Coordinates of C-alpha atoms in Angstrom, one line a residue:
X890 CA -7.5 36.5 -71.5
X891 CA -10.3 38.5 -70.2
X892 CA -11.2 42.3 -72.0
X893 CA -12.9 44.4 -70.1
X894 CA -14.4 48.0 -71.8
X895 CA -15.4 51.1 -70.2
X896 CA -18.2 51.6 -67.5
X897 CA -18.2 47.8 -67.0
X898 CA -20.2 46.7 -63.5
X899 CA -18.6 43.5 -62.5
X900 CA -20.5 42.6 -58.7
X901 CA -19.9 39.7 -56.2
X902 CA -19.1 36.2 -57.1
X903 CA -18.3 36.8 -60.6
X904 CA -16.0 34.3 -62.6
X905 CA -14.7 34.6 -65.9
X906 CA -13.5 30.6 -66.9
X907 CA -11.1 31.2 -69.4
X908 CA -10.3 27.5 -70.2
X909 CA -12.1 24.2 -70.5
X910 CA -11.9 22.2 -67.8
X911 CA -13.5 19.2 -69.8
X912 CA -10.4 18.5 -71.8
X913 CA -8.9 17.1 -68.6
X914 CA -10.5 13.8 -69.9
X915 CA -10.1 13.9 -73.0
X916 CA -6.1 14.2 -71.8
X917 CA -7.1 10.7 -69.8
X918 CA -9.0 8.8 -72.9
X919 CA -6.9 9.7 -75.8
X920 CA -3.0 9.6 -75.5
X921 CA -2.8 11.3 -78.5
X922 CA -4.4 14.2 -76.5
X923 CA -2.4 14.2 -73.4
X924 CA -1.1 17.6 -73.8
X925 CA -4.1 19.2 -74.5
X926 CA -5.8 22.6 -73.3
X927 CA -8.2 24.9 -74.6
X928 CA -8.5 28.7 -74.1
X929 CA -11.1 31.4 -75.2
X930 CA -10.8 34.9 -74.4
X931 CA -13.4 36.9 -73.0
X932 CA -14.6 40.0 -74.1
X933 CA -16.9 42.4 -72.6
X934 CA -18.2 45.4 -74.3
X935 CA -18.8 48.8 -72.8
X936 CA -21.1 49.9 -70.0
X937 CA -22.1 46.2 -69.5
X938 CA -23.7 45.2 -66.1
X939 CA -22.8 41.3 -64.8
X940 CA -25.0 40.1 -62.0
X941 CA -24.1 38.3 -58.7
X942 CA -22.5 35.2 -58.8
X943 CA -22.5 35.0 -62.9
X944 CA -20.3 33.1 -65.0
X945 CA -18.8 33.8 -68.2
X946 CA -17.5 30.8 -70.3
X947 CA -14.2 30.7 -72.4
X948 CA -14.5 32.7 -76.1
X949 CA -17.2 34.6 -75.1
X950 CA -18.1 38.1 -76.2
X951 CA -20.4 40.5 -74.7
X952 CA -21.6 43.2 -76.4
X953 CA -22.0 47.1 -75.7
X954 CA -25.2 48.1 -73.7
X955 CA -25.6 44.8 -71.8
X956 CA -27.4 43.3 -68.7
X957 CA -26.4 40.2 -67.0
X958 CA -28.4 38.6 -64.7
X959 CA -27.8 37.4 -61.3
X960 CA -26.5 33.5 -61.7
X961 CA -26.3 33.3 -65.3
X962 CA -24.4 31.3 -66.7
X963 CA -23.3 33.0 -70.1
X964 CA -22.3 30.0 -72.8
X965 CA -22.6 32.2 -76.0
X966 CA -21.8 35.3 -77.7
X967 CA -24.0 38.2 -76.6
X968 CA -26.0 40.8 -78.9
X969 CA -25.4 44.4 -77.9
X970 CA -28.0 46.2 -76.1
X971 CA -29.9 42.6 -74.4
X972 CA -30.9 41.7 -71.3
X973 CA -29.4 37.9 -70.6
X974 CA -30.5 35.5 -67.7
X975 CA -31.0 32.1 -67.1
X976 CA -28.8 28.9 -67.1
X977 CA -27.8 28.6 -70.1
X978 CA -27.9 32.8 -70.5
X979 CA -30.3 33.5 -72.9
X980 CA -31.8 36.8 -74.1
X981 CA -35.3 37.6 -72.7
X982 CA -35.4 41.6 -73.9
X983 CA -33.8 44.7 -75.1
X984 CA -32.6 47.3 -73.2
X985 CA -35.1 49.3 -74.5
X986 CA -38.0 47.1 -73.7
X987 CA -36.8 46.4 -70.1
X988 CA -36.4 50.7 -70.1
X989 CA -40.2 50.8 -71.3
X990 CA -41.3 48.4 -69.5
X991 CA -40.2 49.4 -66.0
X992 CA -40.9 53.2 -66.7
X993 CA -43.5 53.7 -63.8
X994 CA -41.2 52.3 -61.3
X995 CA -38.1 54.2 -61.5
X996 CA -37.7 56.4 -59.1
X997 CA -35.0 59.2 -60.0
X998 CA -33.4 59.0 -56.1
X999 CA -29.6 58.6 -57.6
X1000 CA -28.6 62.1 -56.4
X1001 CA -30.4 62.3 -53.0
X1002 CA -28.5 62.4 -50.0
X1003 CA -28.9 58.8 -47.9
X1004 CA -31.5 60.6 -45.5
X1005 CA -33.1 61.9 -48.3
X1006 CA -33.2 58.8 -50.2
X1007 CA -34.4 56.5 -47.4
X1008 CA -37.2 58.5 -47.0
X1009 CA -38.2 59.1 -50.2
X1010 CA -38.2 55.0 -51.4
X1011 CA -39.9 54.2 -48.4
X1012 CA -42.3 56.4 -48.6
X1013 CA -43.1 54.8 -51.9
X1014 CA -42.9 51.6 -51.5
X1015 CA -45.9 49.4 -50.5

């Protein structure tokens, strides 16, 4: 129920719903209904990030190239290459415009050693 490509980031508290819970009701309201579920697979694409505590709903696809913010709640398919937060998930930027736009604060540490890297961020941060 739940595809997962290559270099996918998947951090704490992530759930993946695969079904709708909401058709318990409907099971209650209409007998005609009483034997009812209702499953979506989820897809995510390749080298896809997914934020703390982040929920994916049923029959949604995520595209290549994506961010997922911390606690968002992703409802609908997903655009390759965006940056998705909020509750609903919406788009707020490319991946290029969130590379642009945070160009004077990366700080190329990713090979330092942990002494090394200590030093050098906090010697830049202010």
């Amino acid at each position: 129920m739940i595809e997962i490509g290559d270099n996918v980031r998947i951090t704490s508290g992530v759930r993946f719903v695969t079904h709708d819970g909401g058709v318990w009701v409907l099971r209650h309201k209409y007998s005609e209904l009483s034997d009812i579920d209702l499953f979506g697979k989820i897809r995510i694409g390749n080298n896809v990030h997914i934020g703390f505590n982040a929920i994916i709903m049923p029959g949604v696809p995520i595209g290549d190239n994506c961010i997922i913010g911390c606690g968002t709640i992703v409802t609908h398919d997903i655009p390759a290459n965006s940056i998705v937060v909020g509750v609903p998930g919406r788009v707020i930027e490319s991946i290029g415009e969130y590379a642009a736009k945070h160009d004077d604060d990366f700080m190329h540490t990713k090979k330092m050693a942990t002494d090394e890297k200590k030093a050098f961020v906090l010697g830049h941060l202010r």
